[in-house]
mmCIF file of C-alpha atoms in Angstrom:
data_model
loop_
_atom_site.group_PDB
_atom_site.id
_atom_site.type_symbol
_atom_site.label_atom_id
_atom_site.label_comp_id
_atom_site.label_asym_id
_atom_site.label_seq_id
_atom_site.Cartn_x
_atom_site.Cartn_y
_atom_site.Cartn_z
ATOM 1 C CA UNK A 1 25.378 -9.297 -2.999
ATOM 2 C CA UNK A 2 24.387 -5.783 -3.451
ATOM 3 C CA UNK A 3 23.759 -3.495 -0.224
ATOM 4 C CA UNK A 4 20.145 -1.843 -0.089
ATOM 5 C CA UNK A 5 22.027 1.675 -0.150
ATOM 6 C CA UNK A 6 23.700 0.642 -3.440
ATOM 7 C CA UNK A 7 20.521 1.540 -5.189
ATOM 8 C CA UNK A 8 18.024 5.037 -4.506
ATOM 9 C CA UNK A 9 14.975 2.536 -3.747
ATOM 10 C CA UNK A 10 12.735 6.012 -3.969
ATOM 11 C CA UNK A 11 13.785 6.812 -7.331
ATOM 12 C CA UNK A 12 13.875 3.577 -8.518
ATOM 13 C CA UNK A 13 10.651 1.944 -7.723
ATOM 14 C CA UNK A 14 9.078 5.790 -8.634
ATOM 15 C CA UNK A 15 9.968 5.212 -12.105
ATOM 16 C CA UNK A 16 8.919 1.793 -12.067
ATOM 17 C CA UNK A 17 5.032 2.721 -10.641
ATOM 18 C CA UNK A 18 5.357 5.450 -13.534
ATOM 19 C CA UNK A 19 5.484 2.392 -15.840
ATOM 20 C CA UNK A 20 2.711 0.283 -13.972
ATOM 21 C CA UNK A 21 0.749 3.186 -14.148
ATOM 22 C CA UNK A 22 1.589 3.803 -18.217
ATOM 23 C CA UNK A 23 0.722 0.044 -18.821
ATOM 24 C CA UNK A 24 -2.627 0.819 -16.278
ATOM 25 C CA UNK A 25 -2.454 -2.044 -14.034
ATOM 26 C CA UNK A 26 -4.910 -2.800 -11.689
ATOM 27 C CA UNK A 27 -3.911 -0.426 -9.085
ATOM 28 C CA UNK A 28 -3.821 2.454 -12.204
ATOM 29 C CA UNK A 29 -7.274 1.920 -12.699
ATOM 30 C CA UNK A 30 -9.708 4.938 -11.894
ATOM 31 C CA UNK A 31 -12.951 4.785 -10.863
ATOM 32 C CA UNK A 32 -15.767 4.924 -13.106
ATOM 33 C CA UNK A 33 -17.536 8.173 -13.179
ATOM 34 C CA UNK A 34 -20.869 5.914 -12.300
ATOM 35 C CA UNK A 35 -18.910 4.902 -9.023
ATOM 36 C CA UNK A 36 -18.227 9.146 -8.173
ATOM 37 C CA UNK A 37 -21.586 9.897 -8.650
ATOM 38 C CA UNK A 38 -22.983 6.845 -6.400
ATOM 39 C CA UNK A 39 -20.571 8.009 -3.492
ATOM 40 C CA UNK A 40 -21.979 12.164 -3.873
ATOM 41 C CA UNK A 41 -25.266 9.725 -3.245
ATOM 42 C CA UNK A 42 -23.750 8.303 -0.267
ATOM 43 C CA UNK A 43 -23.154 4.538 -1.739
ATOM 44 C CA UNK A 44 -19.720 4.018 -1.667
ATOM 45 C CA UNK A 45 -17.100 1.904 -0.362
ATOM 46 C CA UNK A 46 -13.477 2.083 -0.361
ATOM 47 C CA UNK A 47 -10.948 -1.001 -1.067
ATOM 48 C CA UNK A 48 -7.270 -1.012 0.627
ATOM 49 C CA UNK A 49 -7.582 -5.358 0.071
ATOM 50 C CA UNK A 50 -9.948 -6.684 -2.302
ATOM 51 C CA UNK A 51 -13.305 -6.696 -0.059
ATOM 52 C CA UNK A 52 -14.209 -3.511 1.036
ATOM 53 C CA UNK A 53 -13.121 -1.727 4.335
ATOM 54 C CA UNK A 54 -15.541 -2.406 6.856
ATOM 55 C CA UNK A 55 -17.806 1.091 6.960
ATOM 56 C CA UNK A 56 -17.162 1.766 11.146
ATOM 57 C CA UNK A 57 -13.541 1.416 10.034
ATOM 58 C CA UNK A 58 -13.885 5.064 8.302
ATOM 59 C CA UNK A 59 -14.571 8.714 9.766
ATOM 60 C CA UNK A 60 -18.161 10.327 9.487
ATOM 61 C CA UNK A 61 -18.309 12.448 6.464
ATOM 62 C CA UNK A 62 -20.047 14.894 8.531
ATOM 63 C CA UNK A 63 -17.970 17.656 9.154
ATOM 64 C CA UNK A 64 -16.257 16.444 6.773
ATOM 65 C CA UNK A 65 -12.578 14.144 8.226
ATOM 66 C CA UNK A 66 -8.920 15.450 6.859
ATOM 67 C CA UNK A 67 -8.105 12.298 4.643
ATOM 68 C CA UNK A 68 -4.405 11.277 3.686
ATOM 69 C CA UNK A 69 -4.348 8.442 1.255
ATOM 70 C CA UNK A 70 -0.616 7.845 1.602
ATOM 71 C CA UNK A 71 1.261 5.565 -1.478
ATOM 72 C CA UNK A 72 -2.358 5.586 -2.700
ATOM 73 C CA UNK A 73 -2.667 7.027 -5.923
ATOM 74 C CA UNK A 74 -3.995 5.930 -9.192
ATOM 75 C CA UNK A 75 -7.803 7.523 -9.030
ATOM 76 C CA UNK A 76 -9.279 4.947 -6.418
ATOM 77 C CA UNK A 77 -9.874 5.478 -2.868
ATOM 78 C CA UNK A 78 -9.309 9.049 -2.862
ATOM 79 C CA UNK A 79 -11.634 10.221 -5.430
ATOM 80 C CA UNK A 80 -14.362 8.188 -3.644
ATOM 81 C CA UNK A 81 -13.680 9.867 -0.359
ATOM 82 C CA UNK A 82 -14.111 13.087 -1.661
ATOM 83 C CA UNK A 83 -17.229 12.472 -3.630
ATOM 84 C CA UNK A 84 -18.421 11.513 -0.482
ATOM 85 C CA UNK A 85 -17.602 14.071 1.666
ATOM 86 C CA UNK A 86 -13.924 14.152 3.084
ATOM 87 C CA UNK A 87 -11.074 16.856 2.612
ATOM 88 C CA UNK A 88 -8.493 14.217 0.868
ATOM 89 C CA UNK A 89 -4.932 14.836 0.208
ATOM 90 C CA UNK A 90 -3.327 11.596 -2.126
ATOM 91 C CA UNK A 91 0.320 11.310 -1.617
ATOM 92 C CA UNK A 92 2.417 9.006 -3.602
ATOM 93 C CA UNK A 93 5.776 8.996 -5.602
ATOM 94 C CA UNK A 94 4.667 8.310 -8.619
ATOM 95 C CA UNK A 95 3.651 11.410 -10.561
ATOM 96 C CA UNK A 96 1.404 9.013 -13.242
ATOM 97 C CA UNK A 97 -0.466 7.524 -10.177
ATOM 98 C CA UNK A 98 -1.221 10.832 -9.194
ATOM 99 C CA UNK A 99 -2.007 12.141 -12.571
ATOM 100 C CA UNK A 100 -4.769 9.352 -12.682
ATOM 101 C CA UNK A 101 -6.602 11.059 -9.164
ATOM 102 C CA UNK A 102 -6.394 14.682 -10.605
ATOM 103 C CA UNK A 103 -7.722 13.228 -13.854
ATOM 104 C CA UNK A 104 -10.696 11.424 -12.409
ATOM 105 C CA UNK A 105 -10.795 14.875 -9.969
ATOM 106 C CA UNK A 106 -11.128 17.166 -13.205
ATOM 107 C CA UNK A 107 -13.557 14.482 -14.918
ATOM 108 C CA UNK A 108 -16.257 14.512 -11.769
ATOM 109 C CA UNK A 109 -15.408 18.162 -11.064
ATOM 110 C CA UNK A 110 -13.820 16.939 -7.302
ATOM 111 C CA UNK A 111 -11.766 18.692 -5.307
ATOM 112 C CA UNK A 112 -8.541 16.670 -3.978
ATOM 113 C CA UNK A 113 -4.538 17.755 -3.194
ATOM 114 C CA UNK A 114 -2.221 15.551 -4.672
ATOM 115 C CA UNK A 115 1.153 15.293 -3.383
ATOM 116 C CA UNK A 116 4.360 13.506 -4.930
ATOM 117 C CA UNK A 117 7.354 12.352 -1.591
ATOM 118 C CA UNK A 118 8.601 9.178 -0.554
ATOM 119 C CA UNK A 119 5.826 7.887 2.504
ATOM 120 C CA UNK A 120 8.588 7.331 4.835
ATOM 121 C CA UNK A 121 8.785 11.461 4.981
ATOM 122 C CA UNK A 122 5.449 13.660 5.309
ATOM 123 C CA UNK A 123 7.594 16.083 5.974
ATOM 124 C CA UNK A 124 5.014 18.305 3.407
ATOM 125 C CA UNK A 125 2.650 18.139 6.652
ATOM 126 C CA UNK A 126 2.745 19.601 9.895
ATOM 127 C CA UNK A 127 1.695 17.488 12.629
ATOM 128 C CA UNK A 128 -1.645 16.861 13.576
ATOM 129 C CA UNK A 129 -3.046 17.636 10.267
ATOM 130 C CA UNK A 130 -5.099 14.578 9.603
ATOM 131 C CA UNK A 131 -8.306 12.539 11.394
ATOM 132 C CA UNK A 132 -7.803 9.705 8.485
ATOM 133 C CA UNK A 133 -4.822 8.326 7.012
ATOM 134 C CA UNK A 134 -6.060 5.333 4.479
ATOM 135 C CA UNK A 135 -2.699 3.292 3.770
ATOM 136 C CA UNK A 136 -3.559 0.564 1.015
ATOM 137 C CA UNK A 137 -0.531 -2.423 0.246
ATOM 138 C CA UNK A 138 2.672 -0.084 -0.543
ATOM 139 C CA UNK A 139 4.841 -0.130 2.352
ATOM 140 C CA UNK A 140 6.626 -3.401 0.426
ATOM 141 C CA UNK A 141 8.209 -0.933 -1.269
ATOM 142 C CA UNK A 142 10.237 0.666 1.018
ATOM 143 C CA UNK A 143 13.087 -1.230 2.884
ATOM 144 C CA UNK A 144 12.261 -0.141 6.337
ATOM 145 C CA UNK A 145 8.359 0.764 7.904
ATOM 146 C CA UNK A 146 8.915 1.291 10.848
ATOM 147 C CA UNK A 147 9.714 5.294 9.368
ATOM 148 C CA UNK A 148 6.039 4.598 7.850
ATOM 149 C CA UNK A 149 4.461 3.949 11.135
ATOM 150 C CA UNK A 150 5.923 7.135 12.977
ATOM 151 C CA UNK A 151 5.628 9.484 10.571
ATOM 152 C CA UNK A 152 1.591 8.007 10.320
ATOM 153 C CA UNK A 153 1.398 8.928 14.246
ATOM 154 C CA UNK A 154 2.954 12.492 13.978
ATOM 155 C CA UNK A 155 0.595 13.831 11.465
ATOM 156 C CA UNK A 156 -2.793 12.080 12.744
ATOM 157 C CA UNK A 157 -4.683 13.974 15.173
ATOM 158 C CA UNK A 158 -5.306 12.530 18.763
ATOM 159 C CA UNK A 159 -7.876 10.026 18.149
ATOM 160 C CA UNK A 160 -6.903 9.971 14.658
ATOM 161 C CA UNK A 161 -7.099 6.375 12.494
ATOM 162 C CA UNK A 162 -4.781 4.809 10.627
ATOM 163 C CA UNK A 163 -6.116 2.115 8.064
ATOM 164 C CA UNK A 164 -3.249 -0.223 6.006
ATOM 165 C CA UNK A 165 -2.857 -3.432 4.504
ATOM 166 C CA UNK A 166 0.184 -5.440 3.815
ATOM 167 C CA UNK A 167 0.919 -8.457 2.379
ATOM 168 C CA UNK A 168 1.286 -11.796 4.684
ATOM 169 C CA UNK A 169 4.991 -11.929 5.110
ATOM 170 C CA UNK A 170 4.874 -15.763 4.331
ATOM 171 C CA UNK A 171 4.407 -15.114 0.603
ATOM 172 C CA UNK A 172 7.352 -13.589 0.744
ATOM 173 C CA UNK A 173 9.562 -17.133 1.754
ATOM 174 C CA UNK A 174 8.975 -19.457 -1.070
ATOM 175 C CA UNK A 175 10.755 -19.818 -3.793
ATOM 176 C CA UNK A 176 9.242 -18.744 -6.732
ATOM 177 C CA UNK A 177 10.734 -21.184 -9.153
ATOM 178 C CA UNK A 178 7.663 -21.477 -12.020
ATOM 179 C CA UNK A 179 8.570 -25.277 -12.161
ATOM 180 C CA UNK A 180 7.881 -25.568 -8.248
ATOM 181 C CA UNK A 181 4.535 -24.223 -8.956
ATOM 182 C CA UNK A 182 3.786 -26.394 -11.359
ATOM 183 C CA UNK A 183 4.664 -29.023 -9.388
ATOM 184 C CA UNK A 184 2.076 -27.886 -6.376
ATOM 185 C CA UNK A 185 5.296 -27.400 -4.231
ATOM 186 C CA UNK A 186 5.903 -24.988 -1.801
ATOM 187 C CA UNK A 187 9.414 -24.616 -1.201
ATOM 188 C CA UNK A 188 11.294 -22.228 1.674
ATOM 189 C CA UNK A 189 14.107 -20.336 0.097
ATOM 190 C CA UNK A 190 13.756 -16.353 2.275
ATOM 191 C CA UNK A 191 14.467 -15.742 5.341
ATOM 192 C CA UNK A 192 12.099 -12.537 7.061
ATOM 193 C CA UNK A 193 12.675 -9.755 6.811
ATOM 194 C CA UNK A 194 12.554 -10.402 3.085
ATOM 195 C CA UNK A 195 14.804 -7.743 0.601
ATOM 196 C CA UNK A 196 14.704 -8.246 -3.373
ATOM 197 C CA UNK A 197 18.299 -6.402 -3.307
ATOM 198 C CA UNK A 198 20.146 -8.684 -0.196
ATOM 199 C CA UNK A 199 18.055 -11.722 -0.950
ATOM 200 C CA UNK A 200 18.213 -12.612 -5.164
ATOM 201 C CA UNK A 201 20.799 -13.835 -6.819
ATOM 202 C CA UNK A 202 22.784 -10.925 -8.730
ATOM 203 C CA UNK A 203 21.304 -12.244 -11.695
ATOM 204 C CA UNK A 204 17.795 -12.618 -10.616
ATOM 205 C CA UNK A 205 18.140 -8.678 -9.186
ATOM 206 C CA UNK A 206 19.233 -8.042 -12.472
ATOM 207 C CA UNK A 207 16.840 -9.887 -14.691
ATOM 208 C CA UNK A 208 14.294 -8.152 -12.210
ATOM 209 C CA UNK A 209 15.422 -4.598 -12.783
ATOM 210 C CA UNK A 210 16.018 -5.397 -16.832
ATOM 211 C CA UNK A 211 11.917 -6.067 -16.665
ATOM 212 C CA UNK A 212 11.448 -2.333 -14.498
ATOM 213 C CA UNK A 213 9.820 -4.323 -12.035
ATOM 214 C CA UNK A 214 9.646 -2.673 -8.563
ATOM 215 C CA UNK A 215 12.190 -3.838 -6.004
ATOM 216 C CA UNK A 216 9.884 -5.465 -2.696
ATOM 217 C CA UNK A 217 10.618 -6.294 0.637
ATOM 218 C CA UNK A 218 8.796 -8.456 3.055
ATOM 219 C CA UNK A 219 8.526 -6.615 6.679
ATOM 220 C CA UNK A 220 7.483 -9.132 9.879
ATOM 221 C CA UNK A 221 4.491 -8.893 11.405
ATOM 222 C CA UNK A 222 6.930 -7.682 13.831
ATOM 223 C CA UNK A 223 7.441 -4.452 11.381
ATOM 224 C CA UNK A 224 4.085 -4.160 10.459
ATOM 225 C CA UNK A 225 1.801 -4.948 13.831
ATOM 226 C CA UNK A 226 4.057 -4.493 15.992
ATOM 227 C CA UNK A 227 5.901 -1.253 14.622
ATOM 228 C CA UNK A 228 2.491 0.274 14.597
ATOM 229 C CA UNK A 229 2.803 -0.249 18.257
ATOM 230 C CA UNK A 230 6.354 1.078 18.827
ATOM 231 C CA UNK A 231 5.051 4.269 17.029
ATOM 232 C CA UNK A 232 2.105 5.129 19.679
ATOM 233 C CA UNK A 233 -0.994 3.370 18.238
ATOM 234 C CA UNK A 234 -3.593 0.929 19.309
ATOM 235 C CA UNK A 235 -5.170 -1.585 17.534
ATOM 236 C CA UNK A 236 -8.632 -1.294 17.293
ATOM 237 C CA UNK A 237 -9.324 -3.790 14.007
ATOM 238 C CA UNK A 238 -7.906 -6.033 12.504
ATOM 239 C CA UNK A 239 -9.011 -8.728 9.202
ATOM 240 C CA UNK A 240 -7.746 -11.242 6.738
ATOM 241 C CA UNK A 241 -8.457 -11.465 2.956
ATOM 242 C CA UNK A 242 -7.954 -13.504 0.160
ATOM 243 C CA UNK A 243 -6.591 -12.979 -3.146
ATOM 244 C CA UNK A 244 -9.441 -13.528 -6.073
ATOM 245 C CA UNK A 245 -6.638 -14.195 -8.489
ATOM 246 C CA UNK A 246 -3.669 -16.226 -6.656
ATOM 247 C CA UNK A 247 0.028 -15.146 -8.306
ATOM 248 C CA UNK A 248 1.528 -17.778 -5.747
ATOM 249 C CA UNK A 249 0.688 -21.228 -4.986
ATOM 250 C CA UNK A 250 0.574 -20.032 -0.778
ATOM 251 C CA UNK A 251 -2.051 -18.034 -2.075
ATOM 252 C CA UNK A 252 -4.864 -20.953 -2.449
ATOM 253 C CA UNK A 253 -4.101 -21.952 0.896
ATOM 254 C CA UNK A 254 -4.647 -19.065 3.237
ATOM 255 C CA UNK A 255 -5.995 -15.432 3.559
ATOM 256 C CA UNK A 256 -2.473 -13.390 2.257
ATOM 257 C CA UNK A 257 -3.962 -10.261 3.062
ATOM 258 C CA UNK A 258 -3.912 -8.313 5.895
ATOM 259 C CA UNK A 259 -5.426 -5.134 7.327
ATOM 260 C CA UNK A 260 -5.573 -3.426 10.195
ATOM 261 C CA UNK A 261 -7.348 -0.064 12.285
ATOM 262 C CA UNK A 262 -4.895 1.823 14.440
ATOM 263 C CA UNK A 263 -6.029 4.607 15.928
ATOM 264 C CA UNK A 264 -3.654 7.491 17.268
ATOM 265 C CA UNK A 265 -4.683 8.008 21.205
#
């Protein structure tokens, strides 16, 4: 089997959310100028799972919060937050996810700092520099979070608040067989923590990378709750969600989305 350090994850899965973003999948999607001009109103809402983040989950917009929307570009949640009010840096490595917040930013005449790096260094920032860091499903695409979570801490001011969502590490376990699925059978193939490059088949890697799909990797709740931890924060909120439109069969059966509120003390 390959080795994780046989392939530049960064680069790799940047040029693959380049193509997602091309091909303007539902995270490439930017807001409707309707939606911009509802938050300058003060009706807005911001997604990291499909229902919205609950509203004493996010800063006052008055003085207005240092926002980092980290691996969160593609024109969603950061040109709402500053239509509402915030300061809002977007950081992501995909230059075409950021392209679509500077686009929607140029459209609604908004005023946003978009940033290209890898999440797992915000080395760009000095510490301290945010009160909000809005973190919406990306970490999969890194093999190890736990770089995430402390890098999160150093740049959040005391009191700070960090708001993610990950995937439910048990969607990553199954096999994803199409004929299982069909079937209505759930069967165990991964072991956690879950790696696309140490845990397919050379040829399903392979086929994988011949369709410029992004490489994944399923962190614990160990990683992802509890490396929040090991950085410094405490959990203030946490909540489940559903997926509208189920891609596996685990999906019909239980909430496969996860968020969380960690604030920096």
């Amino acid at each position: 089997m390959p080795a994780t350090d046989t392939i530049d994850i960064y680069h790799y899965n940047r040029a693959a959310w380049d193509r997602q973003a091309a091909q303007q999948c539902a995270w490439s999607q930017p807001v409707s100028a309707e939606t911009i001009q509802a938050a300058r109103r003060g009706d807005w809402q911001v997604h990291v799972t499909p229902r919205a983040l609950p509203a004493d989950w996010l800063p006052p917009m008055n003085p207005a919060p240092r926002i980092l929307c980290l691996a969160s570009a593609g024109g969603q949640q950061a040109p709402v937050l500053a239509a509402a009010g915030a300061e809002v840096t977007v950081f992501d490595a995909s230059s075409l996810q950021l392209a679509q917040d500077e686009m929607v930013a140029r459209r609604d005449g908004l005023t946003l700092k978009a940033v290209q790096g890898d999440m797992r260094d915000l080395s760009a920032f000095s510490d301290a520099s945010f009160d909000c860091i809005v973190h919406p499903i990306s970490n999969l695409y890194v093999p190890d979070v736990r770089p995430v979570w402390r890098e999160c801490f150093r740049v959040l001011k005391h009191g700070g608040r960090l708001l993610s969502s990950f995937y439910n590490p048990v969607v990553f376990v199954g096999d994803r067989a199409p004929e299982l699925a069909e079937q209505g059978l759930i069967r165990p193939r991964f072991k956690l923590p879950y790696s696309d490059v140490r845990d397919l088949t050379a040829q399903e890697l392979a086929q994988k990378q011949g369709r410029g799909e992004a490489l994944v990797f399923g962190h614990s709740l160990g990683e992802q709750i509890g490396g929040q931890l090991d950085a410094g924060f405490l959990l203030k909120g946490f909540y489940e969600d559903e997926q509208p439109q189920p891609r596996f069969l685990i999906d019909r059966f239980l909430p496969t989305f996860l968020a969380t509120h960690a604030v920096k003390p």
